[in-house]
Tab-separated table of C-alpha atoms in Angstrom:
chain	number	residue	atom	x	y	z
A	150	MET	CA	0.000	0.000	0.000
A	151	LYS	CA	1.343	3.409	-0.897
A	152	TYR	CA	1.829	5.837	1.958
A	153	PHE	CA	1.044	9.507	1.510
A	154	ASP	CA	2.167	11.842	4.256
A	155	SER	CA	0.440	15.199	4.725
A	156	THR	CA	3.785	16.862	5.378
A	157	PRO	CA	4.150	19.965	3.167
A	158	PHE	CA	6.830	19.812	0.513
A	159	VAL	CA	9.288	22.242	-0.990
A	160	MET	CA	9.312	23.279	-4.610
A	161	PHE	CA	11.300	25.933	-6.455
A	162	VAL	CA	10.160	26.426	-10.035
A	163	VAL	CA	12.996	27.885	-12.076
A	164	SER	CA	13.144	30.278	-14.979
A	165	VAL	CA	9.546	30.305	-16.144
A	166	VAL	CA	8.168	33.605	-17.414
A	167	LEU	CA	4.533	33.464	-18.470
A	168	LEU	CA	3.691	36.175	-20.996
A	169	LEU	CA	-0.075	36.481	-20.601
A	170	THR	CA	-1.290	39.378	-22.716
A	171	THR	CA	-4.961	38.814	-21.947
A	172	SER	CA	-4.635	39.608	-18.232
A	173	LEU	CA	-5.970	42.833	-16.747
A	174	PRO	CA	-3.662	44.998	-14.583
A	175	GLY	CA	-4.575	45.123	-10.928
A	176	THR	CA	-6.852	42.065	-10.911
A	177	ALA	CA	-6.274	38.922	-8.846
A	178	ALA	CA	-4.627	35.875	-10.445
A	179	THR	CA	-5.305	32.162	-9.907
A	180	PHE	CA	-3.037	29.101	-9.913
A	181	SER	CA	-4.516	25.582	-10.012
A	182	GLY	CA	-3.684	22.067	-11.088
A	183	LYS	CA	-2.907	18.594	-9.833
A	184	ILE	CA	-0.102	16.779	-7.972
A	185	VAL	CA	0.672	13.175	-9.015
A	186	ASP	CA	3.432	10.624	-8.502
A	187	ASN	CA	5.607	8.990	-11.172
A	188	GLU	CA	2.830	6.545	-12.100
A	189	GLY	CA	0.305	9.358	-12.466
A	190	THR	CA	-1.485	8.476	-9.202
A	191	PRO	CA	-2.946	11.543	-7.431
A	192	VAL	CA	-1.198	12.552	-4.191
A	193	PRO	CA	-3.661	13.901	-1.571
A	194	GLY	CA	-2.894	15.871	1.562
A	195	ILE	CA	-0.042	18.057	0.250
A	196	ILE	CA	-0.183	21.742	1.173
A	197	VAL	CA	0.584	24.069	-1.727
A	198	THR	CA	1.491	27.593	-0.619
A	199	VAL	CA	2.108	30.584	-2.847
A	200	ARG	CA	3.924	33.705	-1.672
A	201	SER	CA	4.109	36.901	-3.711
A	202	PHE	CA	6.877	39.482	-3.614
A	203	LYS	CA	7.448	42.745	-5.398
A	204	GLY	CA	10.793	43.331	-7.064
A	205	THR	CA	12.677	43.059	-10.335
A	206	SER	CA	13.128	39.691	-12.011
A	207	ILE	CA	16.511	39.214	-13.693
A	208	PRO	CA	16.888	35.987	-15.728
A	209	GLY	CA	19.383	33.640	-14.069
A	210	ARG	CA	19.509	35.582	-10.793
A	211	GLN	CA	17.638	35.758	-7.548
A	212	MET	CA	15.533	38.817	-6.895
A	213	SER	CA	17.241	41.258	-4.546
A	214	ASP	CA	15.477	42.821	-1.557
A	215	PRO	CA	12.045	41.328	-2.263
A	216	GLU	CA	9.091	43.024	-0.575
A	217	PRO	CA	6.106	40.796	0.362
A	218	VAL	CA	2.753	41.638	-1.187
A	219	PHE	CA	-0.270	41.635	1.141
A	220	PRO	CA	-2.752	40.152	1.559
A	221	GLN	CA	-1.199	36.751	0.835
A	222	PRO	CA	-3.501	34.076	-0.677
A	223	GLN	CA	-4.678	31.135	1.399
A	224	PRO	CA	-2.795	27.818	0.976
A	225	SER	CA	-4.518	24.899	-0.724
A	226	ARG	CA	-4.365	21.234	0.337
A	227	THR	CA	-4.612	18.633	-2.444
A	228	ASP	CA	-7.830	16.595	-2.350
A	229	GLU	CA	-8.303	12.880	-3.097
A	230	THR	CA	-7.807	13.567	-6.815
A	231	GLY	CA	-4.560	15.470	-6.143
A	232	ALA	CA	-6.175	18.756	-7.187
A	233	PHE	CA	-5.310	22.143	-5.678
A	234	SER	CA	-6.479	25.674	-6.408
A	235	ILE	CA	-5.138	29.000	-5.127
A	236	ALA	CA	-7.125	32.156	-5.795
A	237	ASN	CA	-6.872	35.865	-5.004
A	238	ILE	CA	-3.196	36.206	-5.904
A	239	THR	CA	-2.775	39.989	-5.963
A	240	PRO	CA	0.620	40.829	-7.457
A	241	SER	CA	1.909	44.221	-8.458
A	242	SER	CA	3.755	44.775	-11.754
A	243	VAL	CA	6.235	41.936	-11.172
A	244	THR	CA	5.675	39.136	-8.702
A	245	LYS	CA	7.823	36.294	-7.488
A	246	LEU	CA	5.859	33.157	-6.621
A	247	THR	CA	7.360	30.211	-4.784
A	248	LEU	CA	5.950	27.085	-3.212
A	249	PHE	CA	7.541	26.216	0.105
A	250	PRO	CA	6.814	24.229	3.303
A	251	ILE	CA	5.220	25.592	6.431
A	252	GLY	CA	6.583	23.341	9.129
A	253	PRO	CA	8.431	19.991	9.156
A	254	GLU	CA	10.850	18.743	6.540
A	255	PRO	CA	9.119	17.866	3.227
A	256	ASP	CA	8.177	14.242	2.551
A	257	TYR	CA	8.292	14.571	-1.232
A	258	ASP	CA	10.691	15.801	-3.913
A	259	VAL	CA	9.366	17.636	-6.958
A	260	ILE	CA	10.777	16.079	-10.128
A	261	ARG	CA	8.783	17.703	-12.913
A	262	VAL	CA	6.441	20.651	-13.528
A	263	GLU	CA	4.200	21.258	-16.539
A	264	ILE	CA	2.841	24.804	-17.009
A	265	GLU	CA	1.030	26.020	-20.107
A	266	GLY	CA	2.114	22.896	-22.026
A	267	ILE	CA	5.817	23.396	-21.227
A	268	SER	CA	7.608	20.771	-19.107
A	269	PHE	CA	10.508	21.426	-16.739
A	270	ASN	CA	12.581	18.873	-14.853
A	271	VAL	CA	13.270	20.336	-11.414
A	272	SER	CA	15.264	17.931	-9.257
A	273	GLY	CA	18.505	16.081	-9.835
A	274	ARG	CA	21.886	15.636	-8.192
A	275	MET	CA	24.740	17.304	-10.068
A	276	PRO	CA	28.479	17.741	-9.440
A	277	HIS	CA	29.327	21.167	-8.091
A	278	TRP	CA	30.850	22.328	-11.383
A	279	GLU	CA	27.529	21.644	-13.175
A	280	ARG	CA	25.313	23.632	-10.847
A	281	GLU	CA	24.066	26.747	-12.561
A	282	SER	CA	23.022	29.795	-10.578
A	283	PRO	CA	19.331	29.151	-9.829
A	284	GLY	CA	16.906	31.173	-11.897
A	285	PRO	CA	14.064	33.233	-10.500
A	286	ALA	CA	10.777	31.703	-9.472
A	287	PHE	CA	8.182	32.003	-12.188
A	288	VAL	CA	6.634	35.382	-12.837
A	289	ILE	CA	2.903	35.738	-13.401
A	290	ALA	CA	1.079	38.711	-14.853
A	291	PRO	CA	-1.747	40.332	-12.856
A	292	GLY	CA	-5.110	38.722	-13.468
A	293	ALA	CA	-3.667	35.595	-15.096
A	294	ASP	CA	-5.657	32.355	-14.767
A	295	ILE	CA	-3.079	29.530	-14.729
A	296	LYS	CA	-4.897	26.184	-15.022
A	297	ASN	CA	-4.004	22.515	-15.483
A	298	VAL	CA	-0.599	22.833	-13.807
A	299	LYS	CA	0.787	19.319	-13.368
A	300	ILE	CA	3.362	18.738	-10.615
A	301	THR	CA	5.000	15.303	-10.478
A	302	VAL	CA	6.513	14.304	-7.130
A	303	ARG	CA	8.254	11.274	-5.693
A	304	PRO	CA	8.531	10.206	-2.049
A	305	ARG	CA	11.873	11.144	-0.521
A	306	MET	CA	14.150	8.352	0.606
A	307	ARG	CA	13.852	7.966	4.370
A	308	ILE	CA	14.306	5.776	7.428
A	309	ARG	CA	11.430	5.926	9.900
A	310	GLY	CA	11.722	4.183	13.246
A	311	GLN	CA	11.095	4.084	16.983
A	312	VAL	CA	13.422	4.215	20.003
A	313	LEU	CA	12.609	1.936	22.964
A	314	LEU	CA	14.004	1.724	26.479
A	315	ALA	CA	15.467	-1.549	27.720
A	316	ASP	CA	12.081	-2.576	29.191
A	317	GLY	CA	10.368	-2.156	25.798
A	318	THR	CA	8.557	1.106	26.524
A	319	PRO	CA	8.994	4.019	24.080
A	320	LEU	CA	11.432	6.823	24.894
A	321	ARG	CA	8.910	9.650	24.723
A	322	ASN	CA	9.021	13.372	23.918
A	323	THR	CA	12.748	13.963	24.169
A	324	HIS	CA	15.838	14.633	22.098
A	325	VAL	CA	18.433	11.972	21.327
A	326	ASP	CA	21.865	12.188	19.752
A	327	PHE	CA	21.563	10.816	16.233
A	328	ARG	CA	24.289	9.522	13.905
A	329	THR	CA	24.061	8.073	10.401
A	330	ASN	CA	26.992	6.284	8.737
A	331	SER	CA	26.757	5.714	4.978
A	332	ARG	CA	28.621	3.835	2.251
A	333	ASP	CA	27.814	4.174	-1.461
A	334	LYS	CA	28.335	1.659	-4.251
A	335	TYR	CA	31.814	3.054	-4.988
A	336	GLY	CA	32.964	2.462	-1.407
A	337	ASN	CA	32.891	6.132	-0.409
A	338	THR	CA	31.867	6.591	3.215
A	339	GLY	CA	30.207	9.443	5.047
A	340	ARG	CA	28.780	10.388	8.421
A	341	SER	CA	26.170	12.847	9.635
A	342	THR	CA	25.537	13.679	13.282
A	343	GLY	CA	22.975	15.778	15.100
A	344	THR	CA	19.912	15.461	17.295
A	345	ALA	CA	16.445	14.100	16.624
A	346	ARG	CA	13.208	14.899	18.429
A	347	LEU	CA	11.199	11.815	19.394
A	348	ASP	CA	7.408	12.112	19.532
A	349	ALA	CA	5.003	10.751	22.168
A	350	GLU	CA	5.577	7.187	20.899
A	351	GLY	CA	9.362	7.522	20.504
A	352	ARG	CA	9.171	7.791	16.713
A	353	PHE	CA	11.634	9.582	14.432
A	354	VAL	CA	12.190	10.043	10.688
A	355	ARG	CA	15.460	10.652	8.842
A	356	TYR	CA	15.516	11.739	5.179
A	357	LEU	CA	18.290	10.619	2.826
A	358	ASP	CA	19.558	12.063	-0.453
A	359	SER	CA	21.145	9.112	-2.225
A	360	PRO	CA	21.092	5.287	-2.323
A	361	GLY	CA	23.616	3.309	-0.322
A	362	HIS	CA	24.269	1.268	2.819
A	363	TYR	CA	23.253	3.017	6.058
A	364	THR	CA	23.774	2.384	9.771
A	365	VAL	CA	21.721	4.391	12.279
A	366	SER	CA	22.793	5.005	15.907
A	367	VAL	CA	21.037	6.836	18.737
A	368	SER	CA	22.295	7.612	22.244
A	369	HIS	CA	20.561	9.029	25.289
A	370	HIS	CA	22.170	9.630	28.712
A	371	GLY	CA	24.877	7.058	28.050
A	372	GLN	CA	22.582	4.389	26.567
A	373	VAL	CA	23.174	3.455	22.945
A	374	ALA	CA	21.342	1.594	20.170
A	375	THR	CA	22.741	0.815	16.708
A	376	SER	CA	20.972	-0.730	13.733
A	377	GLN	CA	22.331	-3.337	11.378
A	378	GLU	CA	23.489	-2.125	7.970
A	379	ILE	CA	20.508	-1.093	5.825
A	380	LEU	CA	20.635	-1.126	2.006
A	381	LEU	CA	18.368	1.432	0.340
A	382	GLU	CA	18.089	1.590	-3.442
A	383	ASP	CA	17.124	4.811	-5.224
A	384	GLY	CA	13.623	5.862	-4.124
A	385	GLN	CA	13.237	3.192	-1.437
A	386	ARG	CA	12.018	3.785	2.117
A	387	LEU	CA	12.341	1.845	5.354
A	388	ASP	CA	9.524	2.203	7.874
A	389	GLY	CA	9.359	0.307	11.144
A	390	LEU	CA	12.996	0.303	12.303
A	391	VAL	CA	13.149	-0.371	16.070
A	392	LEU	CA	16.175	0.673	18.140
A	393	THR	CA	16.336	-0.576	21.745
A	394	LEU	CA	18.709	1.301	24.061
A	395	LYS	CA	21.295	-0.766	25.930
A	396	GLY	CA	23.597	-0.085	28.853
A	397	GLU	CA	23.145	1.698	32.150
A	398	PRO	CA	22.021	5.342	32.046
A	399	ASN	CA	24.431	7.927	33.358
A	400	PRO	CA	23.692	8.770	37.034
A	401	PRO	CA	22.336	12.293	37.610
A	402	LYS	CA	24.943	14.870	38.541
A	403	ARG	CA	24.903	16.030	42.167
A	404	GLU	CA	26.463	19.137	43.591
A	405	SER	CA	29.098	18.326	46.201
A	406	THR	CA	28.681	19.840	49.691
A	407	ASP	CA	31.932	18.293	50.825
A	408	ASN	CA	34.693	20.856	51.429
A	409	VAL	CA	37.332	18.179	51.976
A	410	ARG	CA	40.009	18.393	49.347
A	411	LYS	CA	39.961	15.274	47.195
A	412	PRO	CA	43.139	13.659	45.924
A	413	VAL	CA	43.995	14.545	42.392
A	414	ALA	CA	44.429	11.579	40.100
A	415	PRO	CA	47.574	11.545	37.986
A	416	PRO	CA	46.982	12.666	34.415
A	417	LYS	CA	46.337	9.922	31.940
A	418	PRO	CA	48.904	9.541	29.201
A	419	LYS	CA	47.803	11.121	25.980
A	420	PRO	CA	46.995	8.586	23.270
A	421	LYS	CA	49.275	8.594	20.298
A	422	PRO	CA	47.606	10.350	17.403
A	423	ASN	CA	46.682	8.223	14.446
A	424	PRO	CA	48.903	8.887	11.467
A	425	ALA	CA	47.241	11.451	9.242
A	426	ARG	CA	45.828	10.102	6.027
A	427	ARG	CA	48.004	11.358	3.237
A	428	PHE	CA	46.203	13.427	0.633
A	429	ASP	CA	47.029	12.248	-2.860
A	430	PRO	CA	45.773	14.818	-5.405
A	431	GLU	CA	46.827	12.649	-8.337
A	432	ALA	CA	44.762	9.705	-7.049
A	433	GLN	CA	41.746	11.957	-6.540
A	434	LYS	CA	42.135	13.415	-10.008
A	435	ALA	CA	42.365	9.937	-11.534
A	436	ALA	CA	39.232	8.802	-9.666
A	437	ARG	CA	37.323	11.857	-10.878
A	438	GLN	CA	38.411	11.225	-14.457
A	439	ARG	CA	37.190	7.609	-14.202
A	440	ARG	CA	33.775	8.824	-13.016
A	441	LEU	CA	33.537	11.339	-15.874
A	442	ALA	CA	34.711	8.843	-18.504
A	443	GLY	CA	31.783	6.497	-17.922
A	444	VAL	CA	31.535	2.780	-18.778
A	445	TRP	CA	30.675	1.256	-22.151
A	446	ILE	CA	27.559	-0.971	-22.068
A	447	GLY	CA	26.723	-3.348	-24.910
A	448	ASN	CA	23.299	-3.745	-26.520
A	449	PRO	CA	23.023	-7.366	-27.720
A	450	GLN	CA	20.234	-6.462	-30.158
A	451	ASN	CA	22.463	-4.416	-32.468
A	452	ARG	CA	26.042	-5.174	-31.313
A	453	HIS	CA	26.644	-1.526	-30.461
A	454	VAL	CA	28.050	-0.129	-27.213
A	455	TYR	CA	26.868	2.980	-25.390
A	456	LYS	CA	27.943	5.038	-22.430
A	457	GLN	CA	26.701	8.134	-20.633
A	458	ILE	CA	29.046	11.044	-19.937
A	459	SER	CA	28.840	14.324	-18.061
A	460	CYS	CA	29.418	17.413	-20.191
A	461	ARG	CA	29.087	21.149	-19.719
A	462	THR	CA	27.896	21.738	-23.314
A	463	ARG	CA	26.855	19.786	-26.390
A	464	GLU	CA	30.066	20.890	-28.105
A	465	GLU	CA	32.078	19.226	-25.336
A	466	ALA	CA	30.036	16.025	-25.781
A	467	VAL	CA	30.802	15.969	-29.531
A	468	GLN	CA	34.519	16.487	-28.845
A	469	ARG	CA	34.522	13.634	-26.330
A	470	ALA	CA	32.720	11.363	-28.806
A	471	THR	CA	35.178	12.169	-31.615
A	472	ALA	CA	38.146	11.486	-29.334
A	473	GLU	CA	36.764	7.984	-28.637
A	474	ASN	CA	35.921	7.186	-32.276
A	475	ALA	CA	32.218	7.377	-31.400
A	476	TYR	CA	29.265	9.692	-32.046
A	477	LEU	CA	26.276	11.110	-30.182
A	478	VAL	CA	23.644	8.378	-29.953
A	479	THR	CA	21.284	7.676	-32.848
A	480	ILE	CA	17.887	6.143	-32.018
A	481	ASN	CA	16.453	3.985	-34.782
A	482	ASP	CA	13.319	2.551	-33.171
A	483	LYS	CA	11.229	2.533	-29.990
A	484	ALA	CA	12.932	-0.612	-28.675
A	485	GLU	CA	16.321	1.095	-28.756
A	486	GLN	CA	14.963	4.197	-26.972
A	487	ASP	CA	13.303	2.038	-24.294
A	488	TRP	CA	16.593	0.193	-23.788
A	489	LEU	CA	18.518	3.481	-23.439
A	490	ARG	CA	16.109	4.850	-20.823
A	491	ALA	CA	16.137	1.558	-18.882
A	492	VAL	CA	19.960	1.467	-18.798
A	493	PHE	CA	20.818	5.161	-18.293
A	494	GLY	CA	17.792	6.359	-16.336
A	495	LYS	CA	15.146	8.955	-17.014
A	496	GLN	CA	17.219	12.107	-17.285
A	497	ASN	CA	17.883	14.604	-20.057
A	498	PHE	CA	20.714	13.826	-22.480
A	499	TRP	CA	21.945	15.061	-25.858
A	500	ILE	CA	21.304	12.893	-28.915
A	501	GLY	CA	22.967	13.165	-32.325
A	502	LEU	CA	20.260	14.947	-34.307
A	503	THR	CA	20.552	18.449	-35.767
A	504	ASP	CA	17.567	20.246	-37.341
A	505	GLY	CA	15.559	17.010	-37.339
A	506	LEU	CA	12.294	18.933	-37.825
A	507	LYS	CA	13.418	20.157	-41.251
A	508	GLN	CA	12.245	17.737	-43.947
A	509	GLU	CA	15.222	18.348	-46.203
A	510	GLN	CA	17.739	17.598	-43.415
A	511	GLN	CA	16.217	14.517	-41.753
A	512	ARG	CA	19.393	12.515	-41.174
A	513	TRP	CA	21.348	11.724	-38.030
A	514	ASP	CA	24.611	13.579	-37.519
A	515	ASN	CA	26.582	10.389	-38.320
A	516	GLY	CA	24.810	10.108	-41.701
A	517	GLU	CA	22.236	7.416	-40.884
A	518	PRO	CA	18.669	7.957	-42.178
A	519	LEU	CA	16.008	9.124	-39.733
A	520	THR	CA	13.693	6.064	-39.388
A	521	TYR	CA	12.096	6.831	-36.014
A	522	THR	CA	11.135	9.997	-34.118
A	523	ASN	CA	9.470	10.772	-30.801
A	524	TRP	CA	8.967	14.547	-30.826
A	525	ASN	CA	7.233	16.560	-28.129
A	526	PRO	CA	3.619	16.870	-29.385
A	527	SER	CA	3.756	20.653	-28.940
A	528	GLY	CA	6.591	20.817	-31.469
A	529	GLN	CA	8.037	23.775	-29.598
A	530	THR	CA	11.672	24.839	-29.332
A	531	ASP	CA	12.814	26.165	-25.970
A	532	ASP	CA	13.516	29.898	-25.714
A	533	GLY	CA	17.112	30.900	-26.387
A	534	GLU	CA	19.371	32.704	-28.792
A	535	ASP	CA	20.174	31.417	-32.248
A	536	ASN	CA	23.619	29.817	-32.212
A	537	ASP	CA	26.317	30.840	-34.635
A	538	THR	CA	25.449	28.005	-37.034
A	539	GLY	CA	21.738	28.821	-37.112
A	540	LYS	CA	20.953	25.190	-36.218
A	541	ASN	CA	18.848	23.571	-33.511
A	542	TYR	CA	19.944	20.465	-31.629
A	543	THR	CA	17.951	17.732	-29.905
A	544	VAL	CA	17.617	16.577	-26.291
A	545	LEU	CA	15.810	13.475	-25.071
A	546	ILE	CA	13.701	14.647	-22.113
A	547	GLY	CA	14.181	12.027	-19.427
A	548	PHE	CA	10.832	11.838	-17.666
A	549	THR	CA	8.679	11.980	-20.811
A	550	GLY	CA	10.912	10.196	-23.307
A	551	LYS	CA	10.014	12.894	-25.838
A	552	TRP	CA	12.508	14.696	-28.084
A	553	GLN	CA	12.834	18.481	-27.744
A	554	THR	CA	14.582	20.865	-30.117
A	555	VAL	CA	16.984	23.125	-28.243
A	556	ARG	CA	18.581	26.507	-28.849
A	557	LYS	CA	21.765	27.806	-27.271
A	558	GLY	CA	21.005	29.744	-24.083
A	559	GLY	CA	17.561	28.205	-23.535
A	560	LEU	CA	16.412	26.610	-20.277
A	561	VAL	CA	16.603	23.013	-21.547
A	562	GLU	CA	20.123	23.641	-22.919
A	563	ARG	CA	21.267	24.963	-19.537
A	564	MET	CA	19.728	22.005	-17.692
A	565	THR	CA	21.153	19.270	-19.976
A	566	LYS	CA	24.530	18.168	-18.642
A	567	LYS	CA	24.598	14.575	-19.908
A	568	ALA	CA	25.092	12.890	-23.278
A	569	VAL	CA	25.031	9.287	-24.515
A	570	LEU	CA	27.794	8.166	-26.876
A	571	GLU	CA	27.517	5.210	-29.256
A	572	LYS	CA	29.866	3.161	-31.428
A	573	GLU	CA	29.956	-0.213	-33.098
A	574	ILE	CA	31.606	-3.257	-31.536
A	575	PRO	CA	34.606	-4.317	-33.673
A	576	ILE	CA	33.915	-7.633	-35.425
A	577	ALA	CA	36.640	-10.129	-36.191
A	578	GLU	CA	37.611	-10.428	-39.896
A	579	SER	CA	36.436	-14.051	-40.051
A	580	SER	CA	32.909	-13.133	-38.998
A	581	LYS	CA	32.341	-10.164	-41.330
A	582	SER	CA	30.973	-12.417	-44.046
A	583	ASN	CA	28.047	-13.358	-41.807
A	584	GLY	CA	26.616	-9.828	-41.912
A	585	ASP	CA	27.682	-6.240	-41.534
A	586	SER	CA	27.807	-4.304	-38.258
A	587	LYS	CA	25.557	-1.414	-39.256
A	588	LYS	CA	22.432	-0.593	-37.320
A	589	ARG	CA	19.068	-1.965	-38.364
């Protein structure tokens, strides 16, 4: 059974400017739509809150010195169909709208937003060198009526549990010291420490950002409880962890009324410090290069190999492909696209198609004919400047599987930091007579 928490969630919608010429200055705006999960199932009980601010919106930058606009509209809680509706939004000339939590940590991550037929992927973990400066929250004209907004969310990874005393009763309404040790699939380890507030039944919840092996420890007045190692895959949750404190609690401190001078114990010898771990910049650089280089994965259906790389721009992806005697991926049928998304995940990546919408130029960049397409039904190209070649390139949008034409400087171009490379598997000379190695 799926669990839906009523905890409010956080969402920051980036770089969306709605140019609504039919709106009337000075009139209230509305914002309504639906919240669903990855399978399209409505998510009830989520509080959607809109806050308006006056200021100047600068593309690619936060708004400086925002001034709240009053009165603020009332929040809306999604119903059983996942629907929400916020009315009486009274902006001035320019308004910044954000959706944010009012209380505990959010139980959901926003992964995609669709407004006015335009889709935006919101979440995603990126290396620090790929993080762009966040754009402004979307701007809405006075009197606009924004309908059919679709927000796709996924439950955050978490560990939910309960702390018990040695006699089996819950440790109620108190703080405990909390520590989480982690180990990812590459062997990298980490640790986070802090405190957690237990409720009336001794329950706690800890949210996690990435898959891996986790060990949870709590301590209270000298008593300690530690879990076994827990493996959580991407998107998984663990509910029902029970930690039972062990050991004797520390005795309460008492003030001494004794004025007799007590003997001073000799100082304990200082432990020898552990030898410092030597920092090897060359080893770190080599490890980073291995992560960026990716791993070739073979597709037995066509005897081609593919790998996903990180890249700052499409030009960098093409250079990397050329250096490895490969090319940006060509997709010749639905089966190949489904295989690519299953292997490399549902995230945006560059594909090797330039000006594919133009009838006279419908060929892949490596010269193969265009036998299959999966364009966004809207047929739109994201906003941006014309590049110096006057050409548009193509991105596969991860969560929809649709192809989107892209201009330099547009939102999709700035958000796409991956590419998939492809090349043929070399075939031994003796086997070439049995068939060539070209794609279908």
